[in-house]
């Protein structure tokens, strides 16, 4: 279990699950992993697994969909040139070769990579995978206006032209195929330490060259993974079956699955989903269990519950351009005043959430535990410091001002908002809470036109790099006044720290460890200015059926269904 | 007759256009309703958002957008959701329809039978303890918020008494299609039917009783009774017949409104993905295409029910025919 | 009740023709006074209103908590033991946090909600809001319905056509969908009319929304009645005598319409309480941390399995109040307008 991040509460939570996990994970680590896997495969192969969720996650197009719900499925249906290792815990941060034969070394200037494409791989429709498919797939990212086209893949040579006129996208000098050698060379405008990560997320999946150059919606595209989507109806069911043309080439990148078929049913409430699993009618539920069922799950069904750290945090962005939070002291005061233990309680208790007062989540590259905003500042948060908070508010002279908290209309977000309202009222403000539909709130709080002072939000990693939190959430470039797409919700632009982030990104190309060191300093420096209030790091509760074995939780894409069996 | 029909149709179209325009305007008056950034995805660049805006036509004048959307809804029939990219809205509505119909039909059967029984028994035993008890029960039925009653039913059948003989047959919340599992369909719907019907049993029982009591004072009933007809015959053949006309009117309107989505509270509480819930979710997500489709669908049923009721009136009541 | 009415009794409309409009009103009040069921219902309502008005007293002197402030880490004394209001689960993996259940004592009599607030105190505060909204919405509804119904019926012609079509559109819009669409928008941004701004959390929004959606249900019968009155002999006679139209409107038509409106009051109140709770249940009515019976039911939904009292108690409050209003409504109708078959939905 060394691969798992430490934490006393987590240890306690995992103790029960460990018995179940140990069997598979320990074996995987052993030298005879392959043999054991073969034995397990012989013993457990086959059957149908039933997954349930409240609702589907929209389009099935792997280049357009940007939800953790479907990214989890893409792991075993599509492949990129590279992949995150399909293993338990933070080891999953490791990049392994997938459709490429190996992880290439950069050219001398660090700006180009040459991938040798594996031979003999077929798409689920029987077509051979060729270098042409690779080139077409990179063009398609821009043609379908993938959400990350302008953020992840804008560093490829020719990407700027593709962003302007997607229809004519060629990436002529950016992605170059050599058919004879079976290689593809990708040229970047500048070295990018995170480029491999960007190649390993589903948006860079390699699809057949003849895939439609628009969002396919509900019509699945053939892939190279161990499973393929057989049918998709967002109202009822998504069905996955074995890809008939699949032969395992790298167990770390695309393992062959145990079950023959996966039925993913939509439209079941969380309550109904939990009941279905208890009755053995379903094997796993996507949505977090409702709060009032948690005690029951934790006691009567503890062997079927798996709790894992998520690379994420819940936070309250403070608008640094609007009163009262344009005053640094007020922002710090709120950070001091918040009882993070109480907030963890709203999320389901100390087992399911760890209080935090920094931006990077535990176990993440660049994470160094530190907490300034607590009674005895040190590595961990202990208790709120109300006296200090009140002093700071008094010094700022802002008490009595009106504050509105914008939350999502989900139970947890609303509860956090209601709690923060109490805290702000105690600090002397005249506070109100405004819940908005979860679907709209995220863009609503980003737009400066809506004059949001404080809101409740969450950020989940895309890939394991400190910049995915710090640079995205707090860089000057992420702040676009008047736009719905302005992910720097705090509107905080600190030129000095911005420069430091740029140099850390550059440093990472040559020295990742030194860069991570820099990132922890940047994390602390931002927290000094307190453009946001970190609340807690949530954990994932997976409640699985009694028959499900081989539970594996990757810190990148969460539960790996292909590694689990039901027989 | 024909002109009346045509006029009625024209009115229906007018009302439905009115509603769709209203919904459309309400949508664009809402802050944060601009779907471009939501469609583009989290942390999308300004270019991506701008491209989505052009692709979906959000940069065009409102009347043009309205006409285009109506065209895609009715002519091309490929209007797609703003929230779930690539999802056609028409199949969504079509799939939700049988769920709502199942719910409302079953409940309607219950409340017609229940309403008739309560009304007739109470009128027949007018002034007695039975009458008073029934009327108090009916009034309690009218006074209970349906969502709360549904929740209490859930509490009893899903949690408190789920393990006893009383409710052990109750399946988990959700809908099972009639064609796949008729028995499961029935079992999942019994409690929702009952919860939805309680209110209407109360209303219909009360109205029917009042009408029957009134009918007993009319001359033709007095004549019938004077002729020595049995009380049961007087009640069923004479009094009930005249009293049923307002009953039918009410039924038509209520049925139309419920099929049109007003059963949404019942659907939300029992996790049935019917039209009401679909509309509610679409409204919450500000998914304009879905809102338009469901609201037009809903108003269609309401307007249709109104029209049908008018025509039934002409049919049933000769006085109306002459007028 | 209806059967007590003898058919020979003079309908309200005829009474005004004699020029003594107060007489039928007084007669109806006397009749209502002797209606036992209606009077019991009225007393229950008065008791509920008084209890709810005493909410601050209860919160201060009995429960001793602030029902609008989260108390997630508070502890209280029960049977000489200090008990946390929000108790983390200790069994097995220790998942979940459960609020304290009904103590049936002074503190947390009905238990705590997910924020550790006293449900009993919130129930009283919620009742104030529910009753206030229902009452005010009734007035709003009757005002607009009268305005539209009388204007439309009295003036006829193009005014009537436009207003009737407008009512048709509102009528065909399923009530809850209309309420939801209005709520979602208004609650997101508040409402600005000229120099006045209603903030998004304001109670005026649910009042306005609930008031508006039922306008067609009242406006239509009012319009019908006005048209009937216009054709009645005494109005035709007044017109024949050359009495100005505004006098006819104010002295002949409106007093008669008032009877209808009085009959509508308790019934609309009952309907509005249920509607308000439904909207709040869908979290688009009263906004947190304010409470209404509907919001408490909604907040209790997440505790239904462990602490059902949080949802059940406000529901019972609604049922009792609405039941009393309906019984009173029956009595008022029998007293004021025994022939009508008004049935607001």
PDB file of N, CA and C in Angstrom, chain B residues 153-201:
ATOM      1  N   UNK B 153     -44.759   8.383   1.705  1.00  0.00           N
ATOM      2  CA  UNK B 153     -44.975   7.032   1.177  1.00  0.00           C
ATOM      3  C   UNK B 153     -43.641   6.334   0.923  1.00  0.00           C
ATOM      4  N   UNK B 154     -42.685   7.105   0.396  1.00  0.00           N
ATOM      5  CA  UNK B 154     -41.356   6.546   0.167  1.00  0.00           C
ATOM      6  C   UNK B 154     -40.711   6.117   1.472  1.00  0.00           C
ATOM      7  N   UNK B 155     -40.835   6.997   2.457  1.00  0.00           N
ATOM      8  CA  UNK B 155     -40.242   6.708   3.759  1.00  0.00           C
ATOM      9  C   UNK B 155     -40.801   5.404   4.299  1.00  0.00           C
ATOM     10  N   UNK B 156     -42.129   5.236   4.183  1.00  0.00           N
ATOM     11  CA  UNK B 156     -42.755   4.037   4.716  1.00  0.00           C
ATOM     12  C   UNK B 156     -42.396   2.815   3.885  1.00  0.00           C
ATOM     13  N   UNK B 157     -42.495   2.951   2.568  1.00  0.00           N
ATOM     14  CA  UNK B 157     -42.371   1.753   1.734  1.00  0.00           C
ATOM     15  C   UNK B 157     -40.921   1.416   1.417  1.00  0.00           C
ATOM     16  N   UNK B 158     -40.038   2.421   1.397  1.00  0.00           N
ATOM     17  CA  UNK B 158     -38.648   2.130   1.035  1.00  0.00           C
ATOM     18  C   UNK B 158     -37.765   1.935   2.254  1.00  0.00           C
ATOM     19  N   UNK B 159     -38.134   2.548   3.376  1.00  0.00           N
ATOM     20  CA  UNK B 159     -37.217   2.466   4.510  1.00  0.00           C
ATOM     21  C   UNK B 159     -37.859   1.822   5.737  1.00  0.00           C
ATOM     22  N   UNK B 160     -38.852   2.523   6.330  1.00  0.00           N
ATOM     23  CA  UNK B 160     -39.342   2.084   7.631  1.00  0.00           C
ATOM     24  C   UNK B 160     -39.938   0.677   7.605  1.00  0.00           C
ATOM     25  N   UNK B 161     -40.844   0.447   6.663  1.00  0.00           N
ATOM     26  CA  UNK B 161     -41.535  -0.832   6.650  1.00  0.00           C
ATOM     27  C   UNK B 161     -41.173  -1.670   5.437  1.00  0.00           C
ATOM     28  N   UNK B 162     -39.995  -1.364   4.866  1.00  0.00           N
ATOM     29  CA  UNK B 162     -39.643  -2.085   3.648  1.00  0.00           C
ATOM     30  C   UNK B 162     -39.423  -3.560   3.923  1.00  0.00           C
ATOM     31  N   UNK B 163     -38.988  -3.871   5.140  1.00  0.00           N
ATOM     32  CA  UNK B 163     -38.671  -5.266   5.437  1.00  0.00           C
ATOM     33  C   UNK B 163     -39.858  -6.043   5.989  1.00  0.00           C
ATOM     34  N   UNK B 164     -40.991  -5.394   6.099  1.00  0.00           N
ATOM     35  CA  UNK B 164     -42.159  -6.117   6.601  1.00  0.00           C
ATOM     36  C   UNK B 164     -43.000  -6.606   5.428  1.00  0.00           C
ATOM     37  N   UNK B 165     -43.974  -7.467   5.729  1.00  0.00           N
ATOM     38  CA  UNK B 165     -44.811  -8.031   4.654  1.00  0.00           C
ATOM     39  C   UNK B 165     -45.547  -6.939   3.890  1.00  0.00           C
ATOM     40  N   UNK B 166     -45.759  -5.816   4.580  1.00  0.00           N
ATOM     41  CA  UNK B 166     -46.595  -4.776   3.992  1.00  0.00           C
ATOM     42  C   UNK B 166     -45.979  -4.189   2.718  1.00  0.00           C
ATOM     43  N   UNK B 167     -44.686  -3.916   2.780  1.00  0.00           N
ATOM     44  CA  UNK B 167     -44.065  -3.211   1.656  1.00  0.00           C
ATOM     45  C   UNK B 167     -42.865  -3.956   1.077  1.00  0.00           C
ATOM     46  N   UNK B 168     -42.692  -5.208   1.437  1.00  0.00           N
ATOM     47  CA  UNK B 168     -41.493  -5.892   0.962  1.00  0.00           C
ATOM     48  C   UNK B 168     -41.528  -6.093  -0.553  1.00  0.00           C
ATOM     49  N   UNK B 169     -42.713  -5.970  -1.141  1.00  0.00           N
ATOM     50  CA  UNK B 169     -42.827  -6.156  -2.593  1.00  0.00           C
ATOM     51  C   UNK B 169     -42.428  -4.900  -3.358  1.00  0.00           C
ATOM     52  N   UNK B 170     -42.258  -3.764  -2.650  1.00  0.00           N
ATOM     53  CA  UNK B 170     -42.030  -2.506  -3.355  1.00  0.00           C
ATOM     54  C   UNK B 170     -40.610  -2.481  -3.933  1.00  0.00           C
ATOM     55  N   UNK B 171     -40.481  -2.333  -5.258  1.00  0.00           N
ATOM     56  CA  UNK B 171     -39.147  -2.288  -5.850  1.00  0.00           C
ATOM     57  C   UNK B 171     -38.493  -0.921  -5.630  1.00  0.00           C
ATOM     58  N   UNK B 172     -37.206  -0.843  -5.980  1.00  0.00           N
ATOM     59  CA  UNK B 172     -36.503   0.426  -5.845  1.00  0.00           C
ATOM     60  C   UNK B 172     -37.163   1.474  -6.743  1.00  0.00           C
ATOM     61  N   UNK B 173     -36.949   2.753  -6.410  1.00  0.00           N
ATOM     62  CA  UNK B 173     -37.535   3.830  -7.204  1.00  0.00           C
ATOM     63  C   UNK B 173     -37.049   3.757  -8.645  1.00  0.00           C
ATOM     64  N   UNK B 174     -37.857   4.280  -9.555  1.00  0.00           N
ATOM     65  CA  UNK B 174     -37.464   4.249 -10.959  1.00  0.00           C
ATOM     66  C   UNK B 174     -38.576   3.636 -11.783  1.00  0.00           C
ATOM     67  N   UNK B 175     -38.379   3.626 -13.078  1.00  0.00           N
ATOM     68  CA  UNK B 175     -39.433   3.177 -13.981  1.00  0.00           C
ATOM     69  C   UNK B 175     -38.996   1.907 -14.707  1.00  0.00           C
ATOM     70  N   UNK B 176     -39.929   0.980 -14.871  1.00  0.00           N
ATOM     71  CA  UNK B 176     -39.656  -0.197 -15.702  1.00  0.00           C
ATOM     72  C   UNK B 176     -40.653  -0.179 -16.855  1.00  0.00           C
ATOM     73  N   UNK B 177     -40.171  -0.318 -18.097  1.00  0.00           N
ATOM     74  CA  UNK B 177     -41.093  -0.216 -19.235  1.00  0.00           C
ATOM     75  C   UNK B 177     -42.126  -1.341 -19.213  1.00  0.00           C
ATOM     76  N   UNK B 178     -43.348  -0.983 -19.600  1.00  0.00           N
ATOM     77  CA  UNK B 178     -44.451  -1.938 -19.617  1.00  0.00           C
ATOM     78  C   UNK B 178     -44.150  -3.095 -20.556  1.00  0.00           C
ATOM     79  N   UNK B 179     -43.519  -2.773 -21.701  1.00  0.00           N
ATOM     80  CA  UNK B 179     -43.304  -3.810 -22.711  1.00  0.00           C
ATOM     81  C   UNK B 179     -42.286  -4.848 -22.244  1.00  0.00           C
ATOM     82  N   UNK B 180     -41.354  -4.434 -21.366  1.00  0.00           N
ATOM     83  CA  UNK B 180     -40.303  -5.370 -20.966  1.00  0.00           C
ATOM     84  C   UNK B 180     -40.695  -6.183 -19.741  1.00  0.00           C
ATOM     85  N   UNK B 181     -41.373  -5.513 -18.817  1.00  0.00           N
ATOM     86  CA  UNK B 181     -41.600  -6.145 -17.526  1.00  0.00           C
ATOM     87  C   UNK B 181     -42.924  -5.635 -16.961  1.00  0.00           C
ATOM     88  N   UNK B 182     -44.043  -6.186 -17.467  1.00  0.00           N
ATOM     89  CA  UNK B 182     -45.354  -5.638 -17.078  1.00  0.00           C
ATOM     90  C   UNK B 182     -45.583  -5.682 -15.566  1.00  0.00           C
ATOM     91  N   UNK B 183     -45.160  -6.743 -14.935  1.00  0.00           N
ATOM     92  CA  UNK B 183     -45.395  -6.884 -13.503  1.00  0.00           C
ATOM     93  C   UNK B 183     -44.539  -5.861 -12.734  1.00  0.00           C
ATOM     94  N   UNK B 184     -43.276  -5.708 -13.180  1.00  0.00           N
ATOM     95  CA  UNK B 184     -42.402  -4.714 -12.564  1.00  0.00           C
ATOM     96  C   UNK B 184     -42.947  -3.310 -12.776  1.00  0.00           C
ATOM     97  N   UNK B 185     -43.478  -3.063 -13.968  1.00  0.00           N
ATOM     98  CA  UNK B 185     -44.082  -1.773 -14.304  1.00  0.00           C
ATOM     99  C   UNK B 185     -45.182  -1.460 -13.304  1.00  0.00           C
ATOM    100  N   UNK B 186     -46.025  -2.462 -13.084  1.00  0.00           N
ATOM    101  CA  UNK B 186     -47.142  -2.277 -12.178  1.00  0.00           C
ATOM    102  C   UNK B 186     -46.639  -2.005 -10.761  1.00  0.00           C
ATOM    103  N   UNK B 187     -45.677  -2.818 -10.325  1.00  0.00           N
ATOM    104  CA  UNK B 187     -45.218  -2.698  -8.943  1.00  0.00           C
ATOM    105  C   UNK B 187     -44.561  -1.345  -8.678  1.00  0.00           C
ATOM    106  N   UNK B 188     -43.749  -0.866  -9.646  1.00  0.00           N
ATOM    107  CA  UNK B 188     -43.075   0.410  -9.395  1.00  0.00           C
ATOM    108  C   UNK B 188     -44.068   1.567  -9.406  1.00  0.00           C
ATOM    109  N   UNK B 189     -45.186   1.380 -10.107  1.00  0.00           N
ATOM    110  CA  UNK B 189     -46.082   2.523 -10.277  1.00  0.00           C
ATOM    111  C   UNK B 189     -47.221   2.589  -9.266  1.00  0.00           C
ATOM    112  N   UNK B 190     -47.471   1.491  -8.552  1.00  0.00           N
ATOM    113  CA  UNK B 190     -48.638   1.486  -7.663  1.00  0.00           C
ATOM    114  C   UNK B 190     -48.600   2.665  -6.698  1.00  0.00           C
ATOM    115  N   UNK B 191     -47.486   2.843  -6.024  1.00  0.00           N
ATOM    116  CA  UNK B 191     -47.428   3.898  -5.011  1.00  0.00           C
ATOM    117  C   UNK B 191     -47.478   5.293  -5.642  1.00  0.00           C
ATOM    118  N   UNK B 192     -46.737   5.550  -6.724  1.00  0.00           N
ATOM    119  CA  UNK B 192     -46.908   6.851  -7.395  1.00  0.00           C
ATOM    120  C   UNK B 192     -48.350   7.097  -7.842  1.00  0.00           C
ATOM    121  N   UNK B 193     -49.010   6.081  -8.378  1.00  0.00           N
ATOM    122  CA  UNK B 193     -50.408   6.244  -8.804  1.00  0.00           C
ATOM    123  C   UNK B 193     -51.250   6.716  -7.643  1.00  0.00           C
ATOM    124  N   UNK B 194     -51.089   5.988  -6.563  1.00  0.00           N
ATOM    125  CA  UNK B 194     -51.904   6.282  -5.398  1.00  0.00           C
ATOM    126  C   UNK B 194     -51.618   7.704  -4.901  1.00  0.00           C
ATOM    127  N   UNK B 195     -50.333   8.044  -4.812  1.00  0.00           N
ATOM    128  CA  UNK B 195     -49.962   9.362  -4.291  1.00  0.00           C
ATOM    129  C   UNK B 195     -50.544  10.474  -5.145  1.00  0.00           C
ATOM    130  N   UNK B 196     -50.482  10.281  -6.456  1.00  0.00           N
ATOM    131  CA  UNK B 196     -50.988  11.321  -7.357  1.00  0.00           C
ATOM    132  C   UNK B 196     -52.514  11.378  -7.297  1.00  0.00           C
ATOM    133  N   UNK B 197     -53.154  10.204  -7.131  1.00  0.00           N
ATOM    134  CA  UNK B 197     -54.614  10.146  -7.228  1.00  0.00           C
ATOM    135  C   UNK B 197     -55.305  10.718  -5.997  1.00  0.00           C
ATOM    136  N   UNK B 198     -54.627  10.670  -4.839  1.00  0.00           N
ATOM    137  CA  UNK B 198     -55.290  11.068  -3.590  1.00  0.00           C
ATOM    138  C   UNK B 198     -55.931  12.451  -3.700  1.00  0.00           C
ATOM    139  N   UNK B 199     -55.163  13.418  -4.204  1.00  0.00           N
ATOM    140  CA  UNK B 199     -55.675  14.781  -4.341  1.00  0.00           C
ATOM    141  C   UNK B 199     -56.953  14.801  -5.178  1.00  0.00           C
ATOM    142  N   UNK B 200     -56.914  14.092  -6.303  1.00  0.00           N
ATOM    143  CA  UNK B 200     -58.042  14.156  -7.230  1.00  0.00           C
ATOM    144  C   UNK B 200     -59.243  13.376  -6.722  1.00  0.00           C
ATOM    145  N   UNK B 201     -58.988  12.279  -5.999  1.00  0.00           N
ATOM    146  CA  UNK B 201     -60.118  11.567  -5.399  1.00  0.00           C
ATOM    147  C   UNK B 201     -60.862  12.532  -4.490  1.00  0.00           C
TER     148      UNK B 201
END
